mmCIF file of C-alpha atoms and ligand atoms in Angstrom:
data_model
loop_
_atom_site.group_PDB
_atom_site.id
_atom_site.type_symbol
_atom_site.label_atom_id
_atom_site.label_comp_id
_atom_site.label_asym_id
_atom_site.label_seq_id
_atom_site.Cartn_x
_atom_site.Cartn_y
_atom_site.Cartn_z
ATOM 1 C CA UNK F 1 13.001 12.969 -18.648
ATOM 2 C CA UNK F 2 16.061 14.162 -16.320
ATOM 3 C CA UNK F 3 15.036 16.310 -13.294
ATOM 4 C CA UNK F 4 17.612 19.011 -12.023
ATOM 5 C CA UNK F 5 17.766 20.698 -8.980
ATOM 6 C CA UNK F 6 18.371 24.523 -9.682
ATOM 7 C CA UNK F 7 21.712 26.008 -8.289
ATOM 8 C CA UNK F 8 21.409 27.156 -4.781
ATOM 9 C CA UNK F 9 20.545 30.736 -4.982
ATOM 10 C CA UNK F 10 23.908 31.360 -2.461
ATOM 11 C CA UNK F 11 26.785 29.730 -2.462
ATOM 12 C CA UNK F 12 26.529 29.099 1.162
ATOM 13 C CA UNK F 13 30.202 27.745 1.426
ATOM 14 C CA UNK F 14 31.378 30.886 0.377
ATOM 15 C CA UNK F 15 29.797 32.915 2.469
ATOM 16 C CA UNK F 16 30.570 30.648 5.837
ATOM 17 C CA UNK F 17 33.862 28.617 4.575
ATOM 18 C CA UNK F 18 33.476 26.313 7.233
ATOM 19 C CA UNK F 19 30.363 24.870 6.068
ATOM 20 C CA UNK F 20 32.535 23.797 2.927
ATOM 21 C CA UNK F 21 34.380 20.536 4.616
ATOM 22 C CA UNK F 22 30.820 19.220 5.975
ATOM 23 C CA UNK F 23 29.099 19.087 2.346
ATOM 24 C CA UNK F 24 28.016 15.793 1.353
ATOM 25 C CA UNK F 25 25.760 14.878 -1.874
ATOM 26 C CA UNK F 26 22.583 12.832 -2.054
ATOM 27 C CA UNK F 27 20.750 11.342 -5.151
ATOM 28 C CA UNK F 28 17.489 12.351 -5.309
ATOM 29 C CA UNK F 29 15.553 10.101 -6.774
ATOM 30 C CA UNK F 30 12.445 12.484 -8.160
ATOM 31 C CA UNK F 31 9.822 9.926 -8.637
ATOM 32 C CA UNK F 32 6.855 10.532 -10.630
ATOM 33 C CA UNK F 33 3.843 8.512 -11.789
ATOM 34 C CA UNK F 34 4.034 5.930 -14.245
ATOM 35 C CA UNK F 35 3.621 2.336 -14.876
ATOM 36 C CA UNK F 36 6.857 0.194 -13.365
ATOM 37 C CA UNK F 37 7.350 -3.261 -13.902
ATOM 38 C CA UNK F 38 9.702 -5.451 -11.775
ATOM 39 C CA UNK F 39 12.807 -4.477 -14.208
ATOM 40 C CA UNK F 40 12.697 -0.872 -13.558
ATOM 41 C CA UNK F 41 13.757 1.477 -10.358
ATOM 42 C CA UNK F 42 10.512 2.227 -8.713
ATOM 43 C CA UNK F 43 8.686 3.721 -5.845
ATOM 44 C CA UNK F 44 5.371 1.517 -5.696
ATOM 45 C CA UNK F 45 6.035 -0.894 -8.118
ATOM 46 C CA UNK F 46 6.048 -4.657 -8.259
ATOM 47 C CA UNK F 47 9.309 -5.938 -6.643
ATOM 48 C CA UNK F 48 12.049 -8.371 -8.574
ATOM 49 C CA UNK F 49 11.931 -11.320 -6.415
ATOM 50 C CA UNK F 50 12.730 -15.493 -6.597
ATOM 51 C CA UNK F 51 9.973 -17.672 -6.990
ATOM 52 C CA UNK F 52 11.142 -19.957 -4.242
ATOM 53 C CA UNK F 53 11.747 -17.598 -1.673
ATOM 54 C CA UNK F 54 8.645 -16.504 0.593
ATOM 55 C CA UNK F 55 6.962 -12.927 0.617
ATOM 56 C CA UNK F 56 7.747 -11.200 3.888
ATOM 57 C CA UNK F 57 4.703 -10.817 6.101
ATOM 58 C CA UNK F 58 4.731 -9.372 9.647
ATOM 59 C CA UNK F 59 4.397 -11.443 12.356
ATOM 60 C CA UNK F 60 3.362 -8.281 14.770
ATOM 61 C CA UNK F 61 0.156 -7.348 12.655
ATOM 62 C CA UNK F 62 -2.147 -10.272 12.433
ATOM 63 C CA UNK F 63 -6.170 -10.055 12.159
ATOM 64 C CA UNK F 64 -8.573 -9.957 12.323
ATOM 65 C CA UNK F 65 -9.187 -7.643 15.054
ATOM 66 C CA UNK F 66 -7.035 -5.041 12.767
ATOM 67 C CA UNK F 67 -8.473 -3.112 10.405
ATOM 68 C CA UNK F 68 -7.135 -1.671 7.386
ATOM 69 C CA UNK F 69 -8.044 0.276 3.723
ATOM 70 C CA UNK F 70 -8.113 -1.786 0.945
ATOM 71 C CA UNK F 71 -5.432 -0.920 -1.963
ATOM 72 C CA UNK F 72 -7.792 -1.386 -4.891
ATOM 73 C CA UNK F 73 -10.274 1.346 -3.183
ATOM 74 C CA UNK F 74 -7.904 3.583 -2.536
ATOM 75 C CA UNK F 75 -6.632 2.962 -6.224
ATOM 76 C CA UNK F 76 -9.634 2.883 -7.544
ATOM 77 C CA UNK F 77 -10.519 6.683 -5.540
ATOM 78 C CA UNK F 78 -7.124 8.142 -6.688
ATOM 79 C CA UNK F 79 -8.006 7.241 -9.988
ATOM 80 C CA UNK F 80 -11.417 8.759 -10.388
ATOM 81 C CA UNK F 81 -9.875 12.458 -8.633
ATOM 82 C CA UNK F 82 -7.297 12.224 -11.123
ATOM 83 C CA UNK F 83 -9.862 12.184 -14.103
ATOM 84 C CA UNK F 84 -12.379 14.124 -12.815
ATOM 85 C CA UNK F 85 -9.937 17.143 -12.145
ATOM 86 C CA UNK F 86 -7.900 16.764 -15.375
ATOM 87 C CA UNK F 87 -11.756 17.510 -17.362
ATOM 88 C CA UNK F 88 -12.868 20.779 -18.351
ATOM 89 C CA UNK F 89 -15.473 21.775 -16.244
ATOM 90 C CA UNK F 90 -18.633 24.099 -15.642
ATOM 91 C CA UNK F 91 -18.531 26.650 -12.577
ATOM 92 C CA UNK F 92 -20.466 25.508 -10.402
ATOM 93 C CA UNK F 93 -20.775 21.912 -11.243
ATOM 94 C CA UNK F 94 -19.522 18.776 -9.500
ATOM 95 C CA UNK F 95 -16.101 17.731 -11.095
ATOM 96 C CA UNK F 96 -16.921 14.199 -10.620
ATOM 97 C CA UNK F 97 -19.637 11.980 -12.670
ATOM 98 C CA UNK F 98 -22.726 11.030 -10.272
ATOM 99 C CA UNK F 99 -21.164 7.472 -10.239
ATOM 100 C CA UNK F 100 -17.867 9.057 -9.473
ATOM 101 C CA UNK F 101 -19.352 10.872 -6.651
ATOM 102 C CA UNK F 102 -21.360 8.232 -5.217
ATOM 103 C CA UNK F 103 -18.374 5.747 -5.122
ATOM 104 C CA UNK F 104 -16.236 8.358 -3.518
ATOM 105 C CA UNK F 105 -18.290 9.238 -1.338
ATOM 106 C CA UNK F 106 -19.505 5.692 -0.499
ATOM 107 C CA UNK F 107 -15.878 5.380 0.508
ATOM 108 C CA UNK F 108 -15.791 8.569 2.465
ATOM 109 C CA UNK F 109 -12.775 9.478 0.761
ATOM 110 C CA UNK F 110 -10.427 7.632 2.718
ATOM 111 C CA UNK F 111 -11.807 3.661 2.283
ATOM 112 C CA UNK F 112 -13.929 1.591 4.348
ATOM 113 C CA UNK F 113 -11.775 -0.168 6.926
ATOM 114 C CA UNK F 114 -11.882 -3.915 6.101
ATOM 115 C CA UNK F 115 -10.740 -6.372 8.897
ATOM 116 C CA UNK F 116 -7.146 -8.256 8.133
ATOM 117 C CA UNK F 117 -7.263 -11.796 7.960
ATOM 118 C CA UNK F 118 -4.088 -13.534 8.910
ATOM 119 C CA UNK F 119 -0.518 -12.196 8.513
ATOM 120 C CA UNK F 120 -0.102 -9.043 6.529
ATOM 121 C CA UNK F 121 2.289 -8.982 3.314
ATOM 122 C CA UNK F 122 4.222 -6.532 2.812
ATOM 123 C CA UNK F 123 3.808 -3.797 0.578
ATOM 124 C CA UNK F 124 6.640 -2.859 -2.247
ATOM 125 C CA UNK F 125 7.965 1.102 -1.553
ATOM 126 C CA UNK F 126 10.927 1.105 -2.958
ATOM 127 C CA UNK F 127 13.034 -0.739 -5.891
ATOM 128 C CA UNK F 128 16.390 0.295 -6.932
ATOM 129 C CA UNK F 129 18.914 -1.166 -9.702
ATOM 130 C CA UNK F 130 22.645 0.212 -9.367
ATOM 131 C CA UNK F 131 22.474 0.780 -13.319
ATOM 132 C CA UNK F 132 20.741 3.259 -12.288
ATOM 133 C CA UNK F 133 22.348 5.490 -9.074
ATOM 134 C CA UNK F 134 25.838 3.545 -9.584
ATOM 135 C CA UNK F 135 26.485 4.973 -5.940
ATOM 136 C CA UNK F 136 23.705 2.874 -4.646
ATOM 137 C CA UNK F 137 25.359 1.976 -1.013
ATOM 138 C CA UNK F 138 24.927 -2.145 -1.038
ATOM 139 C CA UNK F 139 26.944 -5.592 -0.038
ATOM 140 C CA UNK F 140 29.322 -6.625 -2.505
ATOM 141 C CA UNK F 141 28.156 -8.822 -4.931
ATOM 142 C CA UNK F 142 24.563 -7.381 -5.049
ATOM 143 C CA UNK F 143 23.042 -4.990 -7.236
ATOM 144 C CA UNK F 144 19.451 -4.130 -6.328
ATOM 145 C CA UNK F 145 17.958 -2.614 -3.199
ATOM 146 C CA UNK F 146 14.181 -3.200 -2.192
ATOM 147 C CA UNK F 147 12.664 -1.579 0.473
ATOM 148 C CA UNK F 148 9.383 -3.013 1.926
ATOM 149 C CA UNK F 149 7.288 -1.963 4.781
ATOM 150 C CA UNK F 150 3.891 -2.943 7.004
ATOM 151 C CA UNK F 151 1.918 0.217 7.126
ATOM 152 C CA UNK F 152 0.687 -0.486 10.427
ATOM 153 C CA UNK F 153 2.224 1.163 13.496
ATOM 154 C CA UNK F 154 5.725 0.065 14.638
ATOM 155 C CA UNK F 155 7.897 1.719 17.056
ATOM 156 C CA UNK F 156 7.978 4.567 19.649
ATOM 157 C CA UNK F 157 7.480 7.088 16.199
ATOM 158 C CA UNK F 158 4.255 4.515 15.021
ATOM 159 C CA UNK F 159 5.432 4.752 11.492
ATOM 160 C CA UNK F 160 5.449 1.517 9.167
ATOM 161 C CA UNK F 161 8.426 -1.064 10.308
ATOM 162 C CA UNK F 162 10.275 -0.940 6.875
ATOM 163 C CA UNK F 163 12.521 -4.222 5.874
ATOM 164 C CA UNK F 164 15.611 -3.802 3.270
ATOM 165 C CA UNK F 165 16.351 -6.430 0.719
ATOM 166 C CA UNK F 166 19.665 -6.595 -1.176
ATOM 167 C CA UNK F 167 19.794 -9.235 -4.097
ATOM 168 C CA UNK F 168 22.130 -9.684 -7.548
ATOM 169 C CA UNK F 169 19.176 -9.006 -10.369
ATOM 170 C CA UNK F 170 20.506 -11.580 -12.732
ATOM 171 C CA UNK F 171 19.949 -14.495 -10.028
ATOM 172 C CA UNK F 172 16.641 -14.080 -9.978
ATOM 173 C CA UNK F 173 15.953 -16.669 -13.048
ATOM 174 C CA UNK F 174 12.223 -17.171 -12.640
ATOM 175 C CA UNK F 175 10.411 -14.185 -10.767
ATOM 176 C CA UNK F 176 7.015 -13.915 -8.407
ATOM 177 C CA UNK F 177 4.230 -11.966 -9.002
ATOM 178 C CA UNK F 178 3.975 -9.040 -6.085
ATOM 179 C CA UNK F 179 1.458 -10.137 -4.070
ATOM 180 C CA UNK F 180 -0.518 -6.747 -2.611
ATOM 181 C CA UNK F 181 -1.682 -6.428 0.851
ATOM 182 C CA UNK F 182 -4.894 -6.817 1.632
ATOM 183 C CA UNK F 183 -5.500 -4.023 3.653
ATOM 184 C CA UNK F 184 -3.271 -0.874 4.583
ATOM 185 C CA UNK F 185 -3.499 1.367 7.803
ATOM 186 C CA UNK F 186 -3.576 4.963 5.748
ATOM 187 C CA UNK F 187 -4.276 6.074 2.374
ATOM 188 C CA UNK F 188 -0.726 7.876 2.996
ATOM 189 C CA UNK F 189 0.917 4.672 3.125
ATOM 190 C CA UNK F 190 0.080 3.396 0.276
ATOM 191 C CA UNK F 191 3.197 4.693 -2.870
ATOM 192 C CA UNK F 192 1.389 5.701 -6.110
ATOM 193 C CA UNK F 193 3.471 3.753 -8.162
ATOM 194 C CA UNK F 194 6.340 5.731 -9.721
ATOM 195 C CA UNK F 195 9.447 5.537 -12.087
ATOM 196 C CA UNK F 196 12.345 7.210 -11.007
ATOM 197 C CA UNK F 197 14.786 9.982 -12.601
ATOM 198 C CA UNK F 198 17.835 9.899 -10.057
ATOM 199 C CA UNK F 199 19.417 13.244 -9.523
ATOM 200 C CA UNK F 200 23.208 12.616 -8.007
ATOM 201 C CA UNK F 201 25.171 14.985 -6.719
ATOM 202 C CA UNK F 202 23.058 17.185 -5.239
ATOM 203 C CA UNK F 203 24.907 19.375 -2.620
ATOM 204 C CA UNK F 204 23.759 19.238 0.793
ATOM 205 C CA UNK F 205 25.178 20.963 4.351
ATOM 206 C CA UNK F 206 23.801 20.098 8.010
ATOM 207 C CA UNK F 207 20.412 21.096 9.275
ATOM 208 C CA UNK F 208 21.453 24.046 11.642
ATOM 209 C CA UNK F 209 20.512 21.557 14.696
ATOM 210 C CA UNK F 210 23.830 19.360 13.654
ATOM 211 C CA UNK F 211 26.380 22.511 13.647
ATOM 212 C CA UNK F 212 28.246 23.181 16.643
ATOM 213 C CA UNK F 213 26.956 26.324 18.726
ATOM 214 C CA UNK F 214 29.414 29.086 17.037
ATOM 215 C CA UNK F 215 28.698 28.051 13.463
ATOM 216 C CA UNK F 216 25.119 27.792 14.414
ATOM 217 C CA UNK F 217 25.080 30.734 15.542
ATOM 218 C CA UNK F 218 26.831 32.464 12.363
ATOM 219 C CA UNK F 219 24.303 31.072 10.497
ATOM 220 C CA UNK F 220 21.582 32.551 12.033
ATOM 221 C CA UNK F 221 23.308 36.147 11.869
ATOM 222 C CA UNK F 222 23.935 35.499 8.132
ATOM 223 C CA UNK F 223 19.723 34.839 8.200
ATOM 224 C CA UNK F 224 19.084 37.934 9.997
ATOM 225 C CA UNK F 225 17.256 40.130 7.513
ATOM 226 C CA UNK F 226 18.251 38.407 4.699
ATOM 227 C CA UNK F 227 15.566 36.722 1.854
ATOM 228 C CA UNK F 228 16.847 32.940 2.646
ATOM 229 C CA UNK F 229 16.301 30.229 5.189
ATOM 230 C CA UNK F 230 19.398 28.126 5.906
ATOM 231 C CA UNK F 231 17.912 25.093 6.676
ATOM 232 C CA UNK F 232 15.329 24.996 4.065
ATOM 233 C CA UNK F 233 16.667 26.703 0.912
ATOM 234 C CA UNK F 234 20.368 25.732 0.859
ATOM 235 C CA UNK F 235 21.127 22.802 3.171
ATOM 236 C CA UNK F 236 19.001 19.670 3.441
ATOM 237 C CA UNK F 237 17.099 18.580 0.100
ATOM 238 C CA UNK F 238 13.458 17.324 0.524
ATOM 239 C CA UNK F 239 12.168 14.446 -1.088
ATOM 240 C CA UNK F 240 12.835 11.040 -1.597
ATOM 241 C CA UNK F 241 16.465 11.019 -1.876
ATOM 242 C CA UNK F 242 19.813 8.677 -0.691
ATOM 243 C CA UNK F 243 22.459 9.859 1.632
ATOM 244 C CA UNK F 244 23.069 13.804 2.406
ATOM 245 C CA UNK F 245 22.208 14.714 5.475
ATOM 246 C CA UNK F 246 19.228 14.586 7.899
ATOM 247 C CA UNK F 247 16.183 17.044 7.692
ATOM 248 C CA UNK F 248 15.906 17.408 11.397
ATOM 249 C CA UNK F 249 13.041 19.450 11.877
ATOM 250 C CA UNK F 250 11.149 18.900 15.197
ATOM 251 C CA UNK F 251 13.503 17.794 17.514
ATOM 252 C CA UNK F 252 17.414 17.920 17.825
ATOM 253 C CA UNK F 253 19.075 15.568 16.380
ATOM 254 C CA UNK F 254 19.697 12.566 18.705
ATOM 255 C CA UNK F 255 22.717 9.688 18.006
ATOM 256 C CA UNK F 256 21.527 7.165 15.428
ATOM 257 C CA UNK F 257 24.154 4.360 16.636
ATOM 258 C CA UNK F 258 24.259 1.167 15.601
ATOM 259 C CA UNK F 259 22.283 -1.008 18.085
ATOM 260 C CA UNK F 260 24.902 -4.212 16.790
ATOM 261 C CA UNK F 261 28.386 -2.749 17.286
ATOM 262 C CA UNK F 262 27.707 1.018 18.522
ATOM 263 C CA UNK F 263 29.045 2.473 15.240
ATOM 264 C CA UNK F 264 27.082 6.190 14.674
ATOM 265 C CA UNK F 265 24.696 5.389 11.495
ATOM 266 C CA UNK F 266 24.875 7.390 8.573
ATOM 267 C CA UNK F 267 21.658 8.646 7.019
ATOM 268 C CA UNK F 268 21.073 6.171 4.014
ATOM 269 C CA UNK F 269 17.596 6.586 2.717
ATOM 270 C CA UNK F 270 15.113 9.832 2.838
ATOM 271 C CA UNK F 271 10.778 8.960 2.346
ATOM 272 C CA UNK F 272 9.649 12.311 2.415
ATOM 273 C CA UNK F 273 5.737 13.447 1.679
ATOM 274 C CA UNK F 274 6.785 16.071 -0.775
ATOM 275 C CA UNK F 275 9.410 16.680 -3.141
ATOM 276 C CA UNK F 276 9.011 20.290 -2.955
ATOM 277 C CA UNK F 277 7.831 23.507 -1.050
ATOM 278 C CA UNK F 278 4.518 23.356 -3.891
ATOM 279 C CA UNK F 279 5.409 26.477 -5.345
ATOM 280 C CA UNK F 280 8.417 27.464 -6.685
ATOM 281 C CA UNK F 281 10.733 27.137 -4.154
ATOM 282 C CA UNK F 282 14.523 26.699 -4.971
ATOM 283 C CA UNK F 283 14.694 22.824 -4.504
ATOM 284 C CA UNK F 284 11.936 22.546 -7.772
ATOM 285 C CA UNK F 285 13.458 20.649 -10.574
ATOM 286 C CA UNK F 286 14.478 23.132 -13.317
ATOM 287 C CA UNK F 287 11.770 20.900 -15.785
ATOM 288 C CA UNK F 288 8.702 21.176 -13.668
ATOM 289 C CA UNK F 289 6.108 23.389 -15.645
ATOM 290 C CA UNK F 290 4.766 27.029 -14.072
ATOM 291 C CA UNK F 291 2.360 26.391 -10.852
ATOM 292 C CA UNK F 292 -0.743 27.078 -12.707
ATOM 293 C CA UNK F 293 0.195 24.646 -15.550
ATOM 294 C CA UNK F 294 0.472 22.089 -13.038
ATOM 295 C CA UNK F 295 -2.355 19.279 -12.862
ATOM 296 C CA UNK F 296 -4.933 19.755 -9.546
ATOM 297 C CA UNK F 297 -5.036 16.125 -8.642
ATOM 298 C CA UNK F 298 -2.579 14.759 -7.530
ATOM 299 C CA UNK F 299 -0.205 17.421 -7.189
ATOM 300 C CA UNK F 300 3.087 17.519 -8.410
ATOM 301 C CA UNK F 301 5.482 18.120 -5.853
ATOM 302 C CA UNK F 302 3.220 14.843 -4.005
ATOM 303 C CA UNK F 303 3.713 12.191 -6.469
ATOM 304 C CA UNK F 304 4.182 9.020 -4.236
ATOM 305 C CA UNK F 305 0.915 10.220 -2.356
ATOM 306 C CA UNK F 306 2.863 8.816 0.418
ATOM 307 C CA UNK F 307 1.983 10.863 3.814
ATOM 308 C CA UNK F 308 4.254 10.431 6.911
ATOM 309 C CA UNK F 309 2.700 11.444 9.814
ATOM 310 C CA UNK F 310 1.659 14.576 8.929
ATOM 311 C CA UNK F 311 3.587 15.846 6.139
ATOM 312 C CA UNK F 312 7.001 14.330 7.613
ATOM 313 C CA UNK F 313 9.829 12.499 6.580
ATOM 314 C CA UNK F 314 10.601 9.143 7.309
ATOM 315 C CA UNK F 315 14.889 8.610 7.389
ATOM 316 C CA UNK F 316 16.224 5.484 7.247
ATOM 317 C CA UNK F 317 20.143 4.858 8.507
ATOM 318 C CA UNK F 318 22.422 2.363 8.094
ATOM 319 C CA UNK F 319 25.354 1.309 9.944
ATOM 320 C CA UNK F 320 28.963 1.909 8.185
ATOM 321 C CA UNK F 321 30.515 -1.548 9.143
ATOM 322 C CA UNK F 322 27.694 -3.831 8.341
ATOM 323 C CA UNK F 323 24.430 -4.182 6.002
ATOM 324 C CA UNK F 324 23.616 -6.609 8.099
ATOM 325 C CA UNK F 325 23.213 -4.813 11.255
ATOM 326 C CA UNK F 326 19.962 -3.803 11.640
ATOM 327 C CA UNK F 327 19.012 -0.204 10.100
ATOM 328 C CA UNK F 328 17.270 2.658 12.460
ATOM 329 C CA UNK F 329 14.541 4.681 11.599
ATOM 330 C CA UNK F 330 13.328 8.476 12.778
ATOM 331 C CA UNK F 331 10.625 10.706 11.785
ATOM 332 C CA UNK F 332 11.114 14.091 11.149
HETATM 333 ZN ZN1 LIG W 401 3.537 -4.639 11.193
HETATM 334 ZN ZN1 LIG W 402 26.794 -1.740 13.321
#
């Protein structure tokens, strides 16, 4: 099923002309739950990869002094919500079996921490074929990204230090099985697996934070008294998403150059917590059904169940002159 991003309830361009040379599209890439194999575009799915070439591990989290969740609880958890609040139920009854309760409770609802034992694999968040987002940035040559990541803390923003993999599908003759971590840091770290229904060509202008002073500040008169929010209902798209621009929220917007040749980075990939405001804000797809036909557990503008920080967005930039220069990340 296609998603669609509504129209923007103003033509923002129209209104400020000067926004118009600054637009840029992005491809979001509306996952949703499902069952992905290695052939298909994914969020949390098993990766395409060569049987002769090692999983990547990282050498910074080792145990077994570090603790972690294990997957299959936290699969195993997310599975028995799901149920339980998809059956009809009595008032004033528990939604969950007795057994249901007892094992989520017996994991406190976020896991027993389990200690690591030797280098920690990676875990698969994101697979993408060109077939499908033919815009896909990538090396000549190549025509799959994957996008990996240790959920333990890495860098001044202590989000997971993500790797990017770009490989040509068809070499890949005789495929791995993923291997699964062990153990992750957060429940929020862990992608429900998805398929993805890429969206291009949705319109996107600056976060008011990136707009010189005077345009700024036109913006904000334009907000003055009126029913819209720049920012958040007709410039920066949320969700998982390539390309467009930034959703720089809590701080201003510092330089993302390249640390390799200087070059300023353009924002390539977007992990956000939610697709959507929840309700029925402007940026939900035009097939979603009414709020109160929407499933409790888990909700449906959270279907990677992926949490940065707290409710953030994790962007991920690349350098213009050279995949191999080493990509930045920010949380925002
Ligand atoms: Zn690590
Ligand atoms: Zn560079």
């Amino acid at each position: 099923m296609t998603r669609t991003t509504p129209p923007r309830p103003v033509d923002i361009a129209a209104v400020l002309p000067e926004l118009a040379p600054l637009a840029r599209t992005s491809v979001r890439l509306h996952p949703r739950p499902g069952a992905p194999t290695a052939a298909d575009s994914s969020v949390g799915g098993p990766l395409l990869w060569p049987a002769d070439e090692p999983w990547p591990t990282c050498p910074e989290h080792t145990g077994p002094w570090l603790t972690g969740y294990d997957p299959e609880d936290l699969r195993a958890q997310r599975r028995i919500l799901t149920e339980g609040w998809a059956r009809p139920r009595t008032p004033g009854t528990d939604f969950l079996t007795p057994e249901e309760r007892a094992f989520v409770n017996g994991l406190g609802y976020t896991g027993v921490r389990k200690p690591l034992d030797g280098e920690v694999p990676l875990l698969p968040v994101l697979q993408l074929y060109a077939r499908d987002v033919p815009s896909l940035p990538r090396p000549p040559g190549t025509d799959l990204l994957q996008v990996l990541w240790c959920s333990f803390e890495h860098g001044e923003d202590c989000m997971p230090g993500v790797q990017l993999r770009w490989r040509t599908a068809e070499e890949v003759r005789s495929p791995r099985e993923t291997p699964w971590p062990p153990v992750v840091s957060e429940n929020g770290y862990l992608p429900e697996p998805c398929l993805l229904h890429p969206e291009p060509g949705v319109v996107e202008y600056p976060a008011p934070h990136e707009l010189d002073d005077d345009l700024a500040e036109r913006v904000a008169a334009w907000e003055e008294g009126g029913a819209y929010d720049y920012h958040s209902d007709l410039a920066v798209a949320p969700g998982w998403k390539l390309g467009g621009y930034g959703n720089w929220s809590f701080c201003d917007p510092w330089p993302m150059n390249c640390e390799e040749c200087g070059s300023a980075m353009r924002p390539f990939l977007t992990v956000d917590s939610s697709e959507w405001d929840g309700g029925t804000g402007s940026w939900c797809p035009e097939e979603e059904p009414a709020p109160d036909e929407r499933p409790l557990y888990p909700q449906s503008h959270e279907p990677t169940m992926v949490n940065i920080g707290r409710g953030y967005t994790m962007q991920i930039h690349l350098c213009p002159e050279s995949f191999d220069h080493p990509h930045l990340q920010a949380m925002q």
